[in-house]
């Protein structure tokens, strides 16, 4: 899953693709580099970010979703708003990536259920302006697992089919670099398969990587210098059964997935083609 942030303030590449034409070109480039899905977002969810209006989010994302979809790209829309999700699905999006897991907008379950699109349900405890204050856990893995299960059951009870759902443990969202919340989740990633749904890992360029790679007792490494570490996370996530990884720099991560796949089965599937990434029942 390649990231296209149509925002001026995203944490790693804010402003780079804010122009619609540049955003579309970037999405097409990521597909050429090996992305199966392009995730288009119009609202930054970096720590401390303030929300934009629905009208502004629509203005940012819908033209990009429409043009990429018309070019044959499988497009995901990264949004917490049912209205934005609905307009994006009408424009051709095949997946809704909701970092709030349906908590930010009570109409999201209805939209997902009625449209039948794939749905990424992420672990979430609150909006960006105060989410880190909610990063309090006794057992981060068990609590995230339990809270994801509760949200999945709530969405299913509201009409969403189980085979529409992909789960995301929410690296960096109400998770602190210290005391190693994100690393604990990655270390026990296989436990999330207990919930019976595919798992998305979205750790690209996040602070827990820049903190790990920074100078001892010094500054964190810049986000854009964490792509090699992201590829390492991708390799290990693929080996542990992740359905997809959400990344900014696609080519090395696509390569990492192919290496992990060939490693895991001794090259037995080298001649197989890639299936549609969001086909119902095939998630």
PDB file of C-alpha atoms in Angstrom, residues 47-205:
ATOM      1  CA  UNK A  47       0.549  13.705  16.741  1.00  0.00           C
ATOM      2  CA  UNK A  48      -0.814  17.132  17.565  1.00  0.00           C
ATOM      3  CA  UNK A  49      -2.522  17.694  14.200  1.00  0.00           C
ATOM      4  CA  UNK A  50      -5.804  19.608  14.140  1.00  0.00           C
ATOM      5  CA  UNK A  51      -8.696  18.410  12.010  1.00  0.00           C
ATOM      6  CA  UNK A  52      -9.615  19.973   8.658  1.00  0.00           C
ATOM      7  CA  UNK A  53     -13.208  20.526   7.555  1.00  0.00           C
ATOM      8  CA  UNK A  54     -15.065  17.847   5.628  1.00  0.00           C
ATOM      9  CA  UNK A  55     -15.340  20.214   2.673  1.00  0.00           C
ATOM     10  CA  UNK A  56     -11.580  20.727   2.548  1.00  0.00           C
ATOM     11  CA  UNK A  57     -10.905  17.002   2.910  1.00  0.00           C
ATOM     12  CA  UNK A  58     -13.295  16.299   0.035  1.00  0.00           C
ATOM     13  CA  UNK A  59     -11.642  18.958  -2.110  1.00  0.00           C
ATOM     14  CA  UNK A  60      -8.261  17.369  -1.525  1.00  0.00           C
ATOM     15  CA  UNK A  61      -8.979  13.690  -2.024  1.00  0.00           C
ATOM     16  CA  UNK A  62     -11.924  13.103  -4.378  1.00  0.00           C
ATOM     17  CA  UNK A  63     -10.277  14.382  -7.602  1.00  0.00           C
ATOM     18  CA  UNK A  64      -7.157  12.311  -6.877  1.00  0.00           C
ATOM     19  CA  UNK A  65      -9.192   9.182  -6.103  1.00  0.00           C
ATOM     20  CA  UNK A  66     -11.243   9.654  -9.262  1.00  0.00           C
ATOM     21  CA  UNK A  67      -8.270  10.117 -11.574  1.00  0.00           C
ATOM     22  CA  UNK A  68      -6.225   7.262 -10.122  1.00  0.00           C
ATOM     23  CA  UNK A  69      -9.234   4.938 -10.220  1.00  0.00           C
ATOM     24  CA  UNK A  70      -9.907   5.893 -13.840  1.00  0.00           C
ATOM     25  CA  UNK A  71      -6.328   4.846 -14.587  1.00  0.00           C
ATOM     26  CA  UNK A  72      -7.027   1.357 -13.269  1.00  0.00           C
ATOM     27  CA  UNK A  73      -5.400   1.820  -9.849  1.00  0.00           C
ATOM     28  CA  UNK A  74      -6.834   0.100  -6.760  1.00  0.00           C
ATOM     29  CA  UNK A  75      -7.385   3.107  -4.489  1.00  0.00           C
ATOM     30  CA  UNK A  76      -7.900   3.282  -0.749  1.00  0.00           C
ATOM     31  CA  UNK A  77      -9.178   6.425   0.924  1.00  0.00           C
ATOM     32  CA  UNK A  78      -7.634   7.275   4.281  1.00  0.00           C
ATOM     33  CA  UNK A  79     -10.467   9.001   6.141  1.00  0.00           C
ATOM     34  CA  UNK A  80     -12.430   8.967   9.391  1.00  0.00           C
ATOM     35  CA  UNK A  81     -15.491  10.600   7.816  1.00  0.00           C
ATOM     36  CA  UNK A  82     -18.322   8.566   6.274  1.00  0.00           C
ATOM     37  CA  UNK A  83     -19.157  11.451   3.936  1.00  0.00           C
ATOM     38  CA  UNK A  84     -15.619  11.512   2.527  1.00  0.00           C
ATOM     39  CA  UNK A  85     -15.587   7.717   2.308  1.00  0.00           C
ATOM     40  CA  UNK A  86     -18.911   7.705   0.440  1.00  0.00           C
ATOM     41  CA  UNK A  87     -17.819  10.301  -2.109  1.00  0.00           C
ATOM     42  CA  UNK A  88     -14.510   8.504  -2.582  1.00  0.00           C
ATOM     43  CA  UNK A  89     -16.209   5.148  -3.154  1.00  0.00           C
ATOM     44  CA  UNK A  90     -18.447   6.838  -5.714  1.00  0.00           C
ATOM     45  CA  UNK A  91     -15.242   8.114  -7.352  1.00  0.00           C
ATOM     46  CA  UNK A  92     -13.828   4.579  -7.517  1.00  0.00           C
ATOM     47  CA  UNK A  93     -12.143   3.762  -4.185  1.00  0.00           C
ATOM     48  CA  UNK A  94     -12.243   0.048  -3.341  1.00  0.00           C
ATOM     49  CA  UNK A  95     -11.114   0.295   0.290  1.00  0.00           C
ATOM     50  CA  UNK A  96     -11.742   2.641   3.212  1.00  0.00           C
ATOM     51  CA  UNK A  97      -8.796   3.026   5.606  1.00  0.00           C
ATOM     52  CA  UNK A  98     -10.320   4.391   8.821  1.00  0.00           C
ATOM     53  CA  UNK A  99      -7.735   5.091  11.519  1.00  0.00           C
ATOM     54  CA  UNK A 100     -10.541   5.577  14.053  1.00  0.00           C
ATOM     55  CA  UNK A 101     -11.994   2.108  13.577  1.00  0.00           C
ATOM     56  CA  UNK A 102     -15.462   3.594  13.166  1.00  0.00           C
ATOM     57  CA  UNK A 103     -15.335   5.603  16.398  1.00  0.00           C
ATOM     58  CA  UNK A 104     -14.942   9.083  14.882  1.00  0.00           C
ATOM     59  CA  UNK A 105     -18.089   8.919  12.750  1.00  0.00           C
ATOM     60  CA  UNK A 106     -21.111   6.772  13.731  1.00  0.00           C
ATOM     61  CA  UNK A 107     -22.222   6.694  10.078  1.00  0.00           C
ATOM     62  CA  UNK A 108     -19.082   4.868   8.925  1.00  0.00           C
ATOM     63  CA  UNK A 109     -20.459   1.383   9.626  1.00  0.00           C
ATOM     64  CA  UNK A 110     -23.550   2.090   7.536  1.00  0.00           C
ATOM     65  CA  UNK A 111     -21.476   3.338   4.616  1.00  0.00           C
ATOM     66  CA  UNK A 112     -19.094   0.379   4.691  1.00  0.00           C
ATOM     67  CA  UNK A 113     -21.931  -2.131   5.038  1.00  0.00           C
ATOM     68  CA  UNK A 114     -23.994  -0.660   2.197  1.00  0.00           C
ATOM     69  CA  UNK A 115     -21.079  -0.180  -0.213  1.00  0.00           C
ATOM     70  CA  UNK A 116     -19.467  -3.579   0.368  1.00  0.00           C
ATOM     71  CA  UNK A 117     -15.938  -2.168   0.048  1.00  0.00           C
ATOM     72  CA  UNK A 118     -12.989  -3.482   2.019  1.00  0.00           C
ATOM     73  CA  UNK A 119     -12.431  -1.715   5.334  1.00  0.00           C
ATOM     74  CA  UNK A 120      -9.284  -1.221   7.404  1.00  0.00           C
ATOM     75  CA  UNK A 121     -10.234  -0.989  11.071  1.00  0.00           C
ATOM     76  CA  UNK A 122      -7.390   0.473  13.114  1.00  0.00           C
ATOM     77  CA  UNK A 123      -6.870   0.510  16.882  1.00  0.00           C
ATOM     78  CA  UNK A 124      -7.589   4.062  18.036  1.00  0.00           C
ATOM     79  CA  UNK A 125      -8.077   5.842  21.331  1.00  0.00           C
ATOM     80  CA  UNK A 126      -8.601   9.437  20.245  1.00  0.00           C
ATOM     81  CA  UNK A 127      -7.824  12.224  17.812  1.00  0.00           C
ATOM     82  CA  UNK A 128      -4.300  13.389  17.063  1.00  0.00           C
ATOM     83  CA  UNK A 129      -4.361  16.446  19.321  1.00  0.00           C
ATOM     84  CA  UNK A 130      -4.461  14.302  22.475  1.00  0.00           C
ATOM     85  CA  UNK A 131      -3.901  10.696  21.430  1.00  0.00           C
ATOM     86  CA  UNK A 132      -0.495  10.342  23.067  1.00  0.00           C
ATOM     87  CA  UNK A 133      -1.955  11.185  26.479  1.00  0.00           C
ATOM     88  CA  UNK A 134      -4.080   8.053  26.054  1.00  0.00           C
ATOM     89  CA  UNK A 135      -1.059   5.786  25.544  1.00  0.00           C
ATOM     90  CA  UNK A 136      -1.389   4.156  28.963  1.00  0.00           C
ATOM     91  CA  UNK A 137      -1.285   0.355  29.073  1.00  0.00           C
ATOM     92  CA  UNK A 138      -0.672  -2.443  31.527  1.00  0.00           C
ATOM     93  CA  UNK A 139      -0.263  -4.992  28.703  1.00  0.00           C
ATOM     94  CA  UNK A 140      -0.195  -3.151  25.380  1.00  0.00           C
ATOM     95  CA  UNK A 141      -0.529  -6.248  23.193  1.00  0.00           C
ATOM     96  CA  UNK A 142      -3.454  -7.760  25.073  1.00  0.00           C
ATOM     97  CA  UNK A 143      -5.258  -4.431  25.421  1.00  0.00           C
ATOM     98  CA  UNK A 144      -4.885  -3.523  21.746  1.00  0.00           C
ATOM     99  CA  UNK A 145      -6.012  -7.027  20.793  1.00  0.00           C
ATOM    100  CA  UNK A 146      -9.080  -6.813  23.046  1.00  0.00           C
ATOM    101  CA  UNK A 147     -10.009  -3.319  21.866  1.00  0.00           C
ATOM    102  CA  UNK A 148      -9.672  -4.321  18.213  1.00  0.00           C
ATOM    103  CA  UNK A 149     -11.897  -7.342  18.859  1.00  0.00           C
ATOM    104  CA  UNK A 150     -14.535  -5.117  20.473  1.00  0.00           C
ATOM    105  CA  UNK A 151     -14.498  -2.684  17.542  1.00  0.00           C
ATOM    106  CA  UNK A 152     -14.672  -5.496  14.990  1.00  0.00           C
ATOM    107  CA  UNK A 153     -17.642  -7.036  16.758  1.00  0.00           C
ATOM    108  CA  UNK A 154     -19.360  -3.639  16.916  1.00  0.00           C
ATOM    109  CA  UNK A 155     -18.874  -3.054  13.178  1.00  0.00           C
ATOM    110  CA  UNK A 156     -20.165  -6.540  12.370  1.00  0.00           C
ATOM    111  CA  UNK A 157     -23.191  -5.977  14.605  1.00  0.00           C
ATOM    112  CA  UNK A 158     -23.838  -2.760  12.638  1.00  0.00           C
ATOM    113  CA  UNK A 159     -23.979  -4.704   9.369  1.00  0.00           C
ATOM    114  CA  UNK A 160     -20.390  -4.869   8.106  1.00  0.00           C
ATOM    115  CA  UNK A 161     -19.535  -8.326   6.760  1.00  0.00           C
ATOM    116  CA  UNK A 162     -16.555  -9.975   8.491  1.00  0.00           C
ATOM    117  CA  UNK A 163     -14.834 -10.589   5.149  1.00  0.00           C
ATOM    118  CA  UNK A 164     -14.754  -6.848   4.487  1.00  0.00           C
ATOM    119  CA  UNK A 165     -12.512  -6.194   7.479  1.00  0.00           C
ATOM    120  CA  UNK A 166      -8.737  -5.782   7.698  1.00  0.00           C
ATOM    121  CA  UNK A 167      -7.245  -5.057  11.130  1.00  0.00           C
ATOM    122  CA  UNK A 168      -4.453  -2.584  11.936  1.00  0.00           C
ATOM    123  CA  UNK A 169      -2.856  -2.460  15.410  1.00  0.00           C
ATOM    124  CA  UNK A 170      -2.263   1.277  14.964  1.00  0.00           C
ATOM    125  CA  UNK A 171       1.475   1.735  15.324  1.00  0.00           C
ATOM    126  CA  UNK A 172       2.189   5.248  16.578  1.00  0.00           C
ATOM    127  CA  UNK A 173      -1.441   6.023  17.427  1.00  0.00           C
ATOM    128  CA  UNK A 174      -1.690   6.265  21.210  1.00  0.00           C
ATOM    129  CA  UNK A 175       1.542   4.228  21.268  1.00  0.00           C
ATOM    130  CA  UNK A 176       4.781   5.747  22.575  1.00  0.00           C
ATOM    131  CA  UNK A 177       8.350   5.033  21.426  1.00  0.00           C
ATOM    132  CA  UNK A 178       9.106   4.540  25.104  1.00  0.00           C
ATOM    133  CA  UNK A 179       8.127   2.237  26.728  1.00  0.00           C
ATOM    134  CA  UNK A 180       8.379   0.412  23.395  1.00  0.00           C
ATOM    135  CA  UNK A 181       4.655  -0.004  22.734  1.00  0.00           C
ATOM    136  CA  UNK A 182       5.168  -0.323  18.980  1.00  0.00           C
ATOM    137  CA  UNK A 183       7.973  -2.861  19.240  1.00  0.00           C
ATOM    138  CA  UNK A 184       5.905  -5.007  21.589  1.00  0.00           C
ATOM    139  CA  UNK A 185       3.073  -5.078  19.046  1.00  0.00           C
ATOM    140  CA  UNK A 186       5.428  -6.002  16.207  1.00  0.00           C
ATOM    141  CA  UNK A 187       7.155  -8.640  18.330  1.00  0.00           C
ATOM    142  CA  UNK A 188       3.798 -10.347  18.890  1.00  0.00           C
ATOM    143  CA  UNK A 189       2.253  -9.530  15.506  1.00  0.00           C
ATOM    144  CA  UNK A 190       1.194 -13.136  14.955  1.00  0.00           C
ATOM    145  CA  UNK A 191      -1.207 -12.867  17.901  1.00  0.00           C
ATOM    146  CA  UNK A 192      -3.433 -10.572  15.864  1.00  0.00           C
ATOM    147  CA  UNK A 193      -4.224 -13.484  13.566  1.00  0.00           C
ATOM    148  CA  UNK A 194      -6.255 -14.813  16.521  1.00  0.00           C
ATOM    149  CA  UNK A 195      -8.982 -12.412  15.402  1.00  0.00           C
ATOM    150  CA  UNK A 196      -9.333 -14.245  12.107  1.00  0.00           C
ATOM    151  CA  UNK A 197      -8.876 -11.274   9.798  1.00  0.00           C
ATOM    152  CA  UNK A 198      -5.974  -9.998   7.651  1.00  0.00           C
ATOM    153  CA  UNK A 199      -3.541  -7.583   9.310  1.00  0.00           C
ATOM    154  CA  UNK A 200      -2.166  -4.320   7.925  1.00  0.00           C
ATOM    155  CA  UNK A 201       1.127  -2.976   9.307  1.00  0.00           C
ATOM    156  CA  UNK A 202       1.642   0.780   8.976  1.00  0.00           C
ATOM    157  CA  UNK A 203       4.974   1.693  10.536  1.00  0.00           C
ATOM    158  CA  UNK A 204       6.601   3.581   7.678  1.00  0.00           C
ATOM    159  CA  UNK A 205       8.846   6.458   8.833  1.00  0.00           C
TER     160      UNK A 205
END
